[in-house]
Short mmCIF file of C-alpha atoms and ligand atoms in Angstrom, two decimals:
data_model
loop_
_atom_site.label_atom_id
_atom_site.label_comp_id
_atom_site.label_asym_id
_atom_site.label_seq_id
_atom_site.Cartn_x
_atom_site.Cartn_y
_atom_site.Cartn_z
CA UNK A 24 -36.75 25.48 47.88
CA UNK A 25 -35.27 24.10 51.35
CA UNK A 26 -31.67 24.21 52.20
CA UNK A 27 -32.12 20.38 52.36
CA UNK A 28 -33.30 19.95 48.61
CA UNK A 29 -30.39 22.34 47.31
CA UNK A 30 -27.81 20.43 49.13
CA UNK A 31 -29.55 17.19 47.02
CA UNK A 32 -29.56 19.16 44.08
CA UNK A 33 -25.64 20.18 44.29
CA UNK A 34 -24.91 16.51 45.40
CA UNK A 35 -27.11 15.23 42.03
CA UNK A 36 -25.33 18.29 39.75
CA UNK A 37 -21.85 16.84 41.13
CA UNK A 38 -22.71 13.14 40.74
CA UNK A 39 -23.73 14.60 36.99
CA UNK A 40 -20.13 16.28 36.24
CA UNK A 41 -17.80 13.52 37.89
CA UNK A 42 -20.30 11.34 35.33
CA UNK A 43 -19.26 13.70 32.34
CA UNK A 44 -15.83 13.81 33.92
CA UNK A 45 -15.38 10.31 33.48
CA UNK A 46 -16.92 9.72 30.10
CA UNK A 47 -15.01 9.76 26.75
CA UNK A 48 -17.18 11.60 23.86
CA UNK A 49 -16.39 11.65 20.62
CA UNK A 50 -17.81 13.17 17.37
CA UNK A 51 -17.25 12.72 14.02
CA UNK A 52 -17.94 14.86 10.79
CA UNK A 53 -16.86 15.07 7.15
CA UNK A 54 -16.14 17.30 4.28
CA UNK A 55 -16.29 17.10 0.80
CA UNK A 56 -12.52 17.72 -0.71
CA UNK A 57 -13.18 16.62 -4.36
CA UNK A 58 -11.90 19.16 -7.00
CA UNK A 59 -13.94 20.64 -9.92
CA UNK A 60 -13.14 19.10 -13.15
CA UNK A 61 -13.71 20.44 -16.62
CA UNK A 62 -13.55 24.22 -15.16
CA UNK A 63 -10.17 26.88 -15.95
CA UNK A 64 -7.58 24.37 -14.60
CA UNK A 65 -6.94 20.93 -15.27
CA UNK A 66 -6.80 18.59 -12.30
CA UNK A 67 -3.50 16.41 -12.55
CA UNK A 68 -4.02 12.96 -10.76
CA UNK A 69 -1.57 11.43 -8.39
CA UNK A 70 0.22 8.79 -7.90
CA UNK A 71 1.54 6.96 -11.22
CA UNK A 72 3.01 9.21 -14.09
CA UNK A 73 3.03 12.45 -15.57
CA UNK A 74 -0.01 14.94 -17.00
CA UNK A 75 -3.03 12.20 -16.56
CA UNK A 76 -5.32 14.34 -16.70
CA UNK A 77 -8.52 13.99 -14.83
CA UNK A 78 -12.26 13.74 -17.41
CA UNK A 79 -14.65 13.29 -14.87
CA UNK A 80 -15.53 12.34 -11.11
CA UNK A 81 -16.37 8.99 -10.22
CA UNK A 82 -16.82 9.50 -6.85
CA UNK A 83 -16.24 11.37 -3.81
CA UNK A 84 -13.23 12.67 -2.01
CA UNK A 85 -13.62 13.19 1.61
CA UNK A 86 -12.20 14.59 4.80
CA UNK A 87 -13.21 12.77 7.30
CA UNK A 88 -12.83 14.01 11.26
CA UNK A 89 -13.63 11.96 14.59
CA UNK A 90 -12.53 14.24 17.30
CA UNK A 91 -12.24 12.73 21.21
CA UNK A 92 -12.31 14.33 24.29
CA UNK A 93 -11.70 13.93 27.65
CA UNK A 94 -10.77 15.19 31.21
CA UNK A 95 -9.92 18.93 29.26
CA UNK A 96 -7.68 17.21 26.58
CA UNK A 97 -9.31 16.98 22.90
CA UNK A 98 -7.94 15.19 19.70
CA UNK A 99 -8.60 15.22 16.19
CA UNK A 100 -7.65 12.18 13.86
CA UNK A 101 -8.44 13.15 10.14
CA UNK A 102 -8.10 11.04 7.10
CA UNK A 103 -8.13 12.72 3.80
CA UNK A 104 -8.58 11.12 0.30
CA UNK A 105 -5.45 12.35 -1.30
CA UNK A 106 -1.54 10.28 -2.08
CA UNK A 107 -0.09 12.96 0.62
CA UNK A 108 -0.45 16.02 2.39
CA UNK A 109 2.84 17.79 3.66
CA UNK A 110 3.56 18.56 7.04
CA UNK A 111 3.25 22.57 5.95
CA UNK A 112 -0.22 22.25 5.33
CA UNK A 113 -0.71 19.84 8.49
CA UNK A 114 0.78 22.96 10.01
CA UNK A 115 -1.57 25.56 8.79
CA UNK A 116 -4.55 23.67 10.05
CA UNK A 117 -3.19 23.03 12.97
CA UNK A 118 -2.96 26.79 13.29
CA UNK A 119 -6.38 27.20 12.94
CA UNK A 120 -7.57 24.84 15.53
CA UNK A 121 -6.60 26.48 19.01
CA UNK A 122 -7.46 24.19 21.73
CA UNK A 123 -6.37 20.98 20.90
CA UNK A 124 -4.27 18.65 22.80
CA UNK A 125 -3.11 17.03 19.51
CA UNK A 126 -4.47 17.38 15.30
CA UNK A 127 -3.04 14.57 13.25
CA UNK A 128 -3.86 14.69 9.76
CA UNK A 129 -3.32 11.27 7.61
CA UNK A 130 -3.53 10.65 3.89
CA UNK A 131 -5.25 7.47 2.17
CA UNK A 132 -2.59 7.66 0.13
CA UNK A 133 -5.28 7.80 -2.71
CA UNK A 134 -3.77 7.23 -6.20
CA UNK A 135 -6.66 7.98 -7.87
CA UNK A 136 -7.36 12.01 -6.68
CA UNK A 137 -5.36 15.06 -7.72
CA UNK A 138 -1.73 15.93 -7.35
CA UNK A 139 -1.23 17.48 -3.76
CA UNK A 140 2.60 16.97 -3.66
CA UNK A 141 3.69 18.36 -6.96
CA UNK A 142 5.21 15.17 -8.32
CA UNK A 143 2.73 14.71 -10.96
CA UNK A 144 2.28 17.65 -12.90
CA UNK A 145 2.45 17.98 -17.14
CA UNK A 146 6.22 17.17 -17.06
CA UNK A 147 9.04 16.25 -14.31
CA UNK A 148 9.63 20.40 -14.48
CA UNK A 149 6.26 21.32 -13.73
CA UNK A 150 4.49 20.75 -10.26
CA UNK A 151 0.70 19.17 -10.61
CA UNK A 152 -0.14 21.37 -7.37
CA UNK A 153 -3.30 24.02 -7.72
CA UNK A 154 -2.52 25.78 -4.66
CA UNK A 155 -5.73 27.02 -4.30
CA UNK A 156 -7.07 23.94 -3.92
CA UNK A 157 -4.68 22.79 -1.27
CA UNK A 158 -5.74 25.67 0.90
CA UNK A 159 -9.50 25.23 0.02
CA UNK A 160 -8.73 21.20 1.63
CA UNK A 161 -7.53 22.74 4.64
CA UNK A 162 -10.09 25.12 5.30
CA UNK A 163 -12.31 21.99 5.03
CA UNK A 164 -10.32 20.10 7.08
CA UNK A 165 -10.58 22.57 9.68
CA UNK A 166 -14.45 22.97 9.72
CA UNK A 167 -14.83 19.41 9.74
CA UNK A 168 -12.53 19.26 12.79
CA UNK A 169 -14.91 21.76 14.13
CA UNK A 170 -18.04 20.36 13.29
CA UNK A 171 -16.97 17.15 14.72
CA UNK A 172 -15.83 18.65 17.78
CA UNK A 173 -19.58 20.44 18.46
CA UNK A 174 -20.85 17.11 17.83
CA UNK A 175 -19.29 15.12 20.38
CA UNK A 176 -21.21 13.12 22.97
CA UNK A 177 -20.71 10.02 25.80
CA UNK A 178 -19.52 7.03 24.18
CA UNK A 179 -18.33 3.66 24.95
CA UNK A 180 -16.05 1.93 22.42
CA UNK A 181 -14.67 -1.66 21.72
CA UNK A 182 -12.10 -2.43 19.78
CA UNK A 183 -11.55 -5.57 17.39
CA UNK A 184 -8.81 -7.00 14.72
CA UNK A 185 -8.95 -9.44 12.12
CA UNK A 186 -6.40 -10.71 9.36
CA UNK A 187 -6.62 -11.15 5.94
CA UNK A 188 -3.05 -11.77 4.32
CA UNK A 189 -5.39 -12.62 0.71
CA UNK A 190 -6.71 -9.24 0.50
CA UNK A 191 -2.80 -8.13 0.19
CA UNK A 192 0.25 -8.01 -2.27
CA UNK A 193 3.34 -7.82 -1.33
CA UNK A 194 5.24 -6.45 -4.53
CA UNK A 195 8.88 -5.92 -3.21
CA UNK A 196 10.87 -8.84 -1.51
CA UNK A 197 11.45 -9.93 1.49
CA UNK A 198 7.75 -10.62 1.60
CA UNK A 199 6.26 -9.58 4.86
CA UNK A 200 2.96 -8.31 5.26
CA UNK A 201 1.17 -6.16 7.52
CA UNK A 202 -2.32 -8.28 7.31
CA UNK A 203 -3.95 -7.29 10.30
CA UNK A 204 -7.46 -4.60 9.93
CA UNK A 205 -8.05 -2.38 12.94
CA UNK A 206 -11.71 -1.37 14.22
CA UNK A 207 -12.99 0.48 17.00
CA UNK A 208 -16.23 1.02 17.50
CA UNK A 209 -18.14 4.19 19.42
CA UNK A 210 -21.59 3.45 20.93
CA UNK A 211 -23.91 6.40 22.59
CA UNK A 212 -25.65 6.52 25.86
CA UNK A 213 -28.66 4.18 24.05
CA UNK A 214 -25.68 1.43 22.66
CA UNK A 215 -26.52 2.64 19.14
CA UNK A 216 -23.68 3.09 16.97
CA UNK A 217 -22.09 6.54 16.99
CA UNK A 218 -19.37 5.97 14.68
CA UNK A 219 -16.11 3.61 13.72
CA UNK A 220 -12.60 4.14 13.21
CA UNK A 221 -11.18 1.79 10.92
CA UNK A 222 -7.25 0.99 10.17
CA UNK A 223 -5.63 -1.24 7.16
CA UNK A 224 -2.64 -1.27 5.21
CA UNK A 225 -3.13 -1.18 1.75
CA UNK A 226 -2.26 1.68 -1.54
CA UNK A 227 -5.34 2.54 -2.56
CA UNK A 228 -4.33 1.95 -6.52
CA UNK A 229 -6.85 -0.45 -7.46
CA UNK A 230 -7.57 1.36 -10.90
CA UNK A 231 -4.51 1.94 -11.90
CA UNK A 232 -2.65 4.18 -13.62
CA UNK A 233 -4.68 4.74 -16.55
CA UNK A 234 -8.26 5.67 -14.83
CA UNK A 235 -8.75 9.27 -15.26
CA UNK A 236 -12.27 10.03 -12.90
CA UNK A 237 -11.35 10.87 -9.47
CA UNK A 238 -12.01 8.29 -6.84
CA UNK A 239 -11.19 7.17 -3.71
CA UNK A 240 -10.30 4.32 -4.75
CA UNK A 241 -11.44 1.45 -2.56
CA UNK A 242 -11.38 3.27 0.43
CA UNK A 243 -14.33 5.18 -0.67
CA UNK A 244 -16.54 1.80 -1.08
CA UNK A 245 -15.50 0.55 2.32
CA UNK A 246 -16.36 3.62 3.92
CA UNK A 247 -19.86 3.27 2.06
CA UNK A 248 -20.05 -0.09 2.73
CA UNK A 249 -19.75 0.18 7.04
CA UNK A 250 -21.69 3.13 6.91
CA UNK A 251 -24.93 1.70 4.83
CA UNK A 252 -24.09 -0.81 7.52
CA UNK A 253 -24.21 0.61 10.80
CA UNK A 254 -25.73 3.91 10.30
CA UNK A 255 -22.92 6.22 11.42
CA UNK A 256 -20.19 8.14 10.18
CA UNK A 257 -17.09 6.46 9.52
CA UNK A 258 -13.11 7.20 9.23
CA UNK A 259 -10.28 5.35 7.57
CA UNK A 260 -7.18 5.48 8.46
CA UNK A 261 -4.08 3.78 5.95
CA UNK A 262 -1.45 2.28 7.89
CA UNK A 263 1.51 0.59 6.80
CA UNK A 264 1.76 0.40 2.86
CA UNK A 265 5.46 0.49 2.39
CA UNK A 266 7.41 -3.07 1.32
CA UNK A 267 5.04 -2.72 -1.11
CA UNK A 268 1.31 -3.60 0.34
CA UNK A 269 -1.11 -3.02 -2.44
CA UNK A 270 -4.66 -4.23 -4.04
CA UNK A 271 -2.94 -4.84 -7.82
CA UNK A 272 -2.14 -8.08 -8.47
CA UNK A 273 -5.03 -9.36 -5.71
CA UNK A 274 -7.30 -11.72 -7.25
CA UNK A 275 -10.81 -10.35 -6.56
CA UNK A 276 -14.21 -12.20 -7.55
CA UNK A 277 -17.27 -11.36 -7.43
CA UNK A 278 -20.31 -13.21 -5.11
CA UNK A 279 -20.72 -15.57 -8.32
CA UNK A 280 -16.58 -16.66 -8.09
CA UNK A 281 -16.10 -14.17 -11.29
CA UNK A 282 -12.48 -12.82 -11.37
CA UNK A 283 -12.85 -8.66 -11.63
CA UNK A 284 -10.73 -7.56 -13.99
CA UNK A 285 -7.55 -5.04 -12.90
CA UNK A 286 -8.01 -1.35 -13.17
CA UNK A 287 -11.52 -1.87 -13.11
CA UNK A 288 -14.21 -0.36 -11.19
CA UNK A 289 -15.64 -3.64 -10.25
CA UNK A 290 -12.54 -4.95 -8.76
CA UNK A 291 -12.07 -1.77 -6.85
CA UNK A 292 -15.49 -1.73 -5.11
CA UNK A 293 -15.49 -5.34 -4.87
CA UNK A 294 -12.13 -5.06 -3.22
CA UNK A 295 -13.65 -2.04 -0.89
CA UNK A 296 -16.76 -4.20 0.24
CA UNK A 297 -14.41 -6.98 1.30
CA UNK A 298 -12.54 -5.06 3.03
CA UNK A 299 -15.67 -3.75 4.95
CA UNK A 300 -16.57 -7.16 5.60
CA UNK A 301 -12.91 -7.47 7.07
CA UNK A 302 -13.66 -4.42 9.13
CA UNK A 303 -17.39 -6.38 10.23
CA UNK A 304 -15.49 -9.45 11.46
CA UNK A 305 -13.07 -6.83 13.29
CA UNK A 306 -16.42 -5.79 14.99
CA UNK A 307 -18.33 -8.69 15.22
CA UNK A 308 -15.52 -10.07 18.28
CA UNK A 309 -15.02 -6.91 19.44
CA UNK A 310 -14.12 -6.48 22.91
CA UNK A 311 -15.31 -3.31 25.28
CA UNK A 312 -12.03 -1.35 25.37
CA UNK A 313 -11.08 1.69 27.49
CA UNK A 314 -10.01 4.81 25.73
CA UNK A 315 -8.98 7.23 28.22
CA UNK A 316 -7.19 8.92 29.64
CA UNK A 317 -5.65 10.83 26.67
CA UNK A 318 -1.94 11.43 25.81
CA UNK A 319 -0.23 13.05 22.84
CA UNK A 320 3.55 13.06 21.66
CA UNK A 321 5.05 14.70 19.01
CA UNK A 322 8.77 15.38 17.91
CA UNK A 323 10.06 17.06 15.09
CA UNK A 324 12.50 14.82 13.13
CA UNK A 325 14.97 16.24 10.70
CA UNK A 326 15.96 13.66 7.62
CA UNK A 327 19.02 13.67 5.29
CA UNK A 328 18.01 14.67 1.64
CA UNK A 329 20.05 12.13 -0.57
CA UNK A 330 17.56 11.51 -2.83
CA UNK A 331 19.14 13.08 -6.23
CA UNK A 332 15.38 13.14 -7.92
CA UNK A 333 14.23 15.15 -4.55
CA UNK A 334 16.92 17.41 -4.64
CA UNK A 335 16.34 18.13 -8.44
CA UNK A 336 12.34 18.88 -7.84
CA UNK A 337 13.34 21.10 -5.37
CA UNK A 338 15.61 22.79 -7.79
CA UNK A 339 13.10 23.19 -10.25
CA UNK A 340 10.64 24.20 -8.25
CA UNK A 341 8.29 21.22 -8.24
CA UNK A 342 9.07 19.99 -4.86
CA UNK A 343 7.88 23.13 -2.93
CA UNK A 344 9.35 22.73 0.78
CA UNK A 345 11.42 24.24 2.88
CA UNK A 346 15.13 22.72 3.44
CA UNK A 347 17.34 22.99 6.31
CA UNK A 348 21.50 22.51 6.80
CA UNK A 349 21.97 18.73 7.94
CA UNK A 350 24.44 18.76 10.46
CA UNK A 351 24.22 15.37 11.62
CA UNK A 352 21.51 16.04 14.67
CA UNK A 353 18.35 14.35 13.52
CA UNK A 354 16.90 17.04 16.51
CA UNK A 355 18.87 20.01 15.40
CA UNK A 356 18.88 21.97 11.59
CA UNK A 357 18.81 25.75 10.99
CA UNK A 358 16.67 26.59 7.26
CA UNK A 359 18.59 26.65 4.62
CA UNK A 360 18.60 29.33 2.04
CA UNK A 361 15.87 28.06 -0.96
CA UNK A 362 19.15 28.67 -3.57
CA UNK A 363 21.34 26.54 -1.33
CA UNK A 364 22.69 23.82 -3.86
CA UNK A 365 26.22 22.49 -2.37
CA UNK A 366 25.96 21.84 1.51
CA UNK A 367 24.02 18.92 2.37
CA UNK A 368 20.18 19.16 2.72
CA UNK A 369 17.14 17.34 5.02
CA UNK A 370 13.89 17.83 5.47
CA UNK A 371 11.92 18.59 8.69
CA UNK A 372 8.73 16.16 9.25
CA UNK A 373 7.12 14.54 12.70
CA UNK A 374 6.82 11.63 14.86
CA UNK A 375 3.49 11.17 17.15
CA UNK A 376 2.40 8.81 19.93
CA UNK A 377 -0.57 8.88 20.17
CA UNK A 378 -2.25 6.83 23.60
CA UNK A 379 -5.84 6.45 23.99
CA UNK A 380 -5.95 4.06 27.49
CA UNK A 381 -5.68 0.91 26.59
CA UNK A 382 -4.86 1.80 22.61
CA UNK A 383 -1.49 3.15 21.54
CA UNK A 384 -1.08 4.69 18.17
CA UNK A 385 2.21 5.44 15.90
CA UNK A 386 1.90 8.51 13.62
CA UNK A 387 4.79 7.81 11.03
CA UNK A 388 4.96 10.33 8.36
CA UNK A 389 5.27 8.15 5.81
CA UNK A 390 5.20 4.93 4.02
CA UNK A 391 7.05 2.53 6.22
CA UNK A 392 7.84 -1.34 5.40
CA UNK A 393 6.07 -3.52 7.78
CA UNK A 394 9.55 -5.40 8.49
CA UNK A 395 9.87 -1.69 10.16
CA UNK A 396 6.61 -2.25 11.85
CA UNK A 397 6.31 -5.32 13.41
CA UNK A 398 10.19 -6.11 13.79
CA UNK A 399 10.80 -8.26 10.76
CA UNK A 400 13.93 -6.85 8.85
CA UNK A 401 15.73 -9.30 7.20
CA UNK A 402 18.52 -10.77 9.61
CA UNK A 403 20.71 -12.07 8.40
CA UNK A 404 20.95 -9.47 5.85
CA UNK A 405 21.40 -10.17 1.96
CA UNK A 406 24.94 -10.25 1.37
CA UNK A 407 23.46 -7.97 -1.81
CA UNK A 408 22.54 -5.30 -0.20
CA UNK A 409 24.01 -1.95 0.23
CA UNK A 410 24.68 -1.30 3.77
CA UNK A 411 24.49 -5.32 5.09
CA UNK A 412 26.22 -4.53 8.15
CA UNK A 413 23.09 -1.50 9.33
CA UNK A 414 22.01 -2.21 12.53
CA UNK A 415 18.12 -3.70 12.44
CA UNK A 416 15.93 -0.30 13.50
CA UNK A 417 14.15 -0.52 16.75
CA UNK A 418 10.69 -1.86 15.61
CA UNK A 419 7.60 0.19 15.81
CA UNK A 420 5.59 -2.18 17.32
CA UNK A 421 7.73 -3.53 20.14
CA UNK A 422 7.84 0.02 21.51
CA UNK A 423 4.01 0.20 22.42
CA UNK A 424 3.59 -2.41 25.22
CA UNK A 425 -0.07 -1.47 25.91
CA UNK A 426 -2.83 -4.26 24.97
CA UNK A 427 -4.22 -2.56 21.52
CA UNK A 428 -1.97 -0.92 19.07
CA UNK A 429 -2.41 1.14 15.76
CA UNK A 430 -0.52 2.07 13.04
CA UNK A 431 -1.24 5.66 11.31
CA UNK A 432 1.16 6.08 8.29
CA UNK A 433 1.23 9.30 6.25
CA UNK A 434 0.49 11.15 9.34
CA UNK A 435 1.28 14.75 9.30
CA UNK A 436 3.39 14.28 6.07
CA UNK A 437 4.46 11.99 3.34
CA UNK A 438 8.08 11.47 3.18
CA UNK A 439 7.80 8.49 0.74
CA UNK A 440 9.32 5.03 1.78
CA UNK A 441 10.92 4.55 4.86
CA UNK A 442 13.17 1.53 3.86
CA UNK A 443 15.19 -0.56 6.44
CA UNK A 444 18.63 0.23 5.56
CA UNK A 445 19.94 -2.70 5.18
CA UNK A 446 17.40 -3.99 2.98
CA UNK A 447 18.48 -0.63 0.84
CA UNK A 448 19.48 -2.08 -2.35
CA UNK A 449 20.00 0.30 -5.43
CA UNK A 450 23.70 -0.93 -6.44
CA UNK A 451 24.66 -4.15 -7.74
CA UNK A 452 24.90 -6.94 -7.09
CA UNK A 453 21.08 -7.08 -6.11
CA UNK A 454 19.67 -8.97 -2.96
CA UNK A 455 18.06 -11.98 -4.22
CA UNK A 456 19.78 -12.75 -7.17
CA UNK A 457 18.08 -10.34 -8.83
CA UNK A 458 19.51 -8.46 -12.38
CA UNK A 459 18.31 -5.39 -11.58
CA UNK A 460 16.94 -3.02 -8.50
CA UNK A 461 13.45 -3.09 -6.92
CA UNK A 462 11.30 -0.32 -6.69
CA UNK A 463 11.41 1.25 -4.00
CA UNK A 464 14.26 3.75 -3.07
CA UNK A 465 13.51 6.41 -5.45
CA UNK A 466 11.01 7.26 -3.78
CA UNK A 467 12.68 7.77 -0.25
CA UNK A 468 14.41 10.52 1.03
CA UNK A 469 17.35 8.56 1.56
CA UNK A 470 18.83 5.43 3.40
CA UNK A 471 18.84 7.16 6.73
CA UNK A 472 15.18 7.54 6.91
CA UNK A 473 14.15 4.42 8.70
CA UNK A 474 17.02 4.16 11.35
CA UNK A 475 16.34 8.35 12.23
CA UNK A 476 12.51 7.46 12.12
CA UNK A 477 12.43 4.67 14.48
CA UNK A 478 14.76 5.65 16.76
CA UNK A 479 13.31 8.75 17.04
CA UNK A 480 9.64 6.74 17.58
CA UNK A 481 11.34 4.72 20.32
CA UNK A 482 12.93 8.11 22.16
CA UNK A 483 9.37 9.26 22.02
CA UNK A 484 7.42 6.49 23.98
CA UNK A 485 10.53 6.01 26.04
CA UNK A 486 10.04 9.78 26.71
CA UNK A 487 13.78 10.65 26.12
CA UNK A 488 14.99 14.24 24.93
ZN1 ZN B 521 3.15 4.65 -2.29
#
């Protein structure tokens, strides 16, 4: 070979890696996470009341993986079919995955798989956690981050949106929805489709509280649905489902104009296809949309525990997470001894910004109320509520700026609901005229969540220590 065809050659080789350099490739790859039922231990489901006991699976649970990478950084969003996954466990996979710029792991919030929290066990004094289990999900999350990782090639993406406020109910007053479906689309180097990210806000609950086979609810039918569809693997990720957004109380029909029954199967897959044909709308006026260059924030938030049910499940042992000393710094706790019972408590969890060129993404560890999200808190407050006078929390949404935005809730944790304060309401007299309390704040850590939460999401993108 002549010195003139190597130089060509080197030229064409460096043409080829600024090429590579420049491109965004992602992979995806899944794992199956559903527990064995009928074998030594009973599976406890999630997500309504005590010892249901699972009979049989219905369907699937999944980890699902897309991992992107470019220009050295790498990324793994990962959506698992479970009501929560604490930021402990987050941790431990995260442990295993050396390499990565950034590993965010999100619940469905699925109401319909087994107890991974502990809150749902035989009795209120006995956690519904196998631990085994938990470690066998992330193993499997870990392999699927890896196997999605090897399989990562040159992709283009666009990204679309669509509403549909009739596919949601809001259950808890004021009524404010978070209506709007997320979907991103990857094509390969030949424009076929090499997989879709897809984002809505919804509890997957659609059977209820008396369905004992493990499903994933709807989520599972409209990740079937876009992936008979388009041929490639998909990922769903829950977003806001605080305030209360949920698929009860939604009238579904089928294509004849039949109204499914609630709790049923029917309504739930019914419910999952239309929200796949959401998701195809979403796609059908997508726009091309540039994904790089890559950026990842995260900050560890520390939370006030004044939740007295919280506080008693970690007493008896159901709750299983460590506590630190609140000392007022939301930045700042030292652990607290596990028999520590009279100074006051918090929890440690995470905040993540996630930006992906022209998208930005909010990892909230939790399940926040859309007024939170897209800066709708009451104002003027109810005169019934308990602290009228809290400021309104910086709003999630207002601190992303960039064209595209995405919101990721449950993400590295579940903290329960992250309630504006002033729309806190568990003493009378009740906002609204109402005679007694909305649902809502026992399940929260506390009143302080939200205004820690969002300021702390705001310090974040505004990259203040
Ligand atoms: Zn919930």
């Amino acid at each position: 070979m002549t010195q003139r065809c190597l130089t060509a050659v080197a030229v064409l080789l460096m043409v080829g890696a600024a090429a590579r350099a420049a491109d965004l490739e992602v992979g995806f790859a899944g794992a199956d996470i559903t527990p064995k039922v009928g074998g030594d231990k009973p599976v406890y489901m999630a997500g309504f009341g005590h010892n249901r006991v699972a009979t049989k699976v219905h369907d699937p649970l999944f980890a699902r993986a897309v991992v992107l990478k470019h220009d050295g950084r790498k990324v793994a969003l990962v959506s698992v079919d479970l009501v929560g996954f604490f930021h402990a466990n987050v941790t431990r996979v995260r442990d295993s995955l050396p390499g990565f710029t950034y590993v965010l792991v999100s619940s469905t919030h699925n109401h319909e798989g087994p107890d991974t929290l502990g809150l749902w066990g035989q009795n209120p004094f006995k956690s519904g956690v196998d631990k085994d289990y938990l470690r066998d999900v992330e193993e499997k999350i870990v392999k699927a981050v890896k196997a999605a990782d090897a399989a990562a090639k040159p992709v283009s993406a666009a990204l679309g949106t669509a509403k549909a406020p009739e596919l949601l109910h809001d259950a808890r007053e004021p009524y404010v929805k978070h209506d709007e479906l997320t979907a991103v689309q990857f094509l390969d180097g030949d424009r076929k489709p090499a997989g879709i990210v897809v984002q809505w806000n919804c509890h997957p609950e659609t059977l209820g509280s008396k369905n004992t086979q493990l499903s994933a609810d709807f989520v599972g039918f409209t990740v079937k649905y876009l992936t008979d569809k388009y041929h490639c693997p998909v990922v769903y990720l829950t977003g806001t489902v605080g305030g209360l957004l949920t698929s009860m109380h939604v009238e579904v029909k089928d294509v004849k104009g039949k109204v499914l029954p609630e709790d049923s199967f029917e309504k739930t897959e019914r419910y999952g296809v239309l929200v796949g044909e959401l998701a195809d709308k979403a796609l059908a006026g997508a726009k091309a949309v540039k994904l790089t260059p890559i950026e990842a924030r995260t900050r560890a938030v520390f939370l006030p525990l004044d939740n007295k049910l919280y506080q008693l499940g970690r007493k008896v042992g159901v709750l299983e997470r460590q506590a630190f000393l609140w000392a007022g710094d939301p930045y700042k706790a030292e652990p607290a001894d596990a028999t520590e019972t009279k100074k006051p408590l918090c929890l440690k969890t995470e905040v993540g910004w996630l930006r992906l060129g022209d998208l930005e993404a909010a990892a909230i560890p939790g399940e926040i109320y859309p007024e939170l999200v897209l800066d709708k808190v009451q104002d003027p407050a109810d005169p019934g509520a308990d602290f009228p006078e809290a400021p309104v929390e910086p709003a999630i949404y207002k601190q992303m700026r960039g064209p595209h935005r995405m919101m990721i809730g449950l993400a590295n944790d579940e903290v329960g609901y992250i309630i504006p304060k002033r729309q806190w309401d568990e003493k009378p007299p009740f906002c609204y005229d109402r005679k007694k309390a909305q649902y809502g704040e026992e399940n929260s850590v506390g009143p302080e969540t939200a205004p820690i939460l969002c300021k702390a999401f705001k310090d974040l993108v505004g990259g203040k220590k």
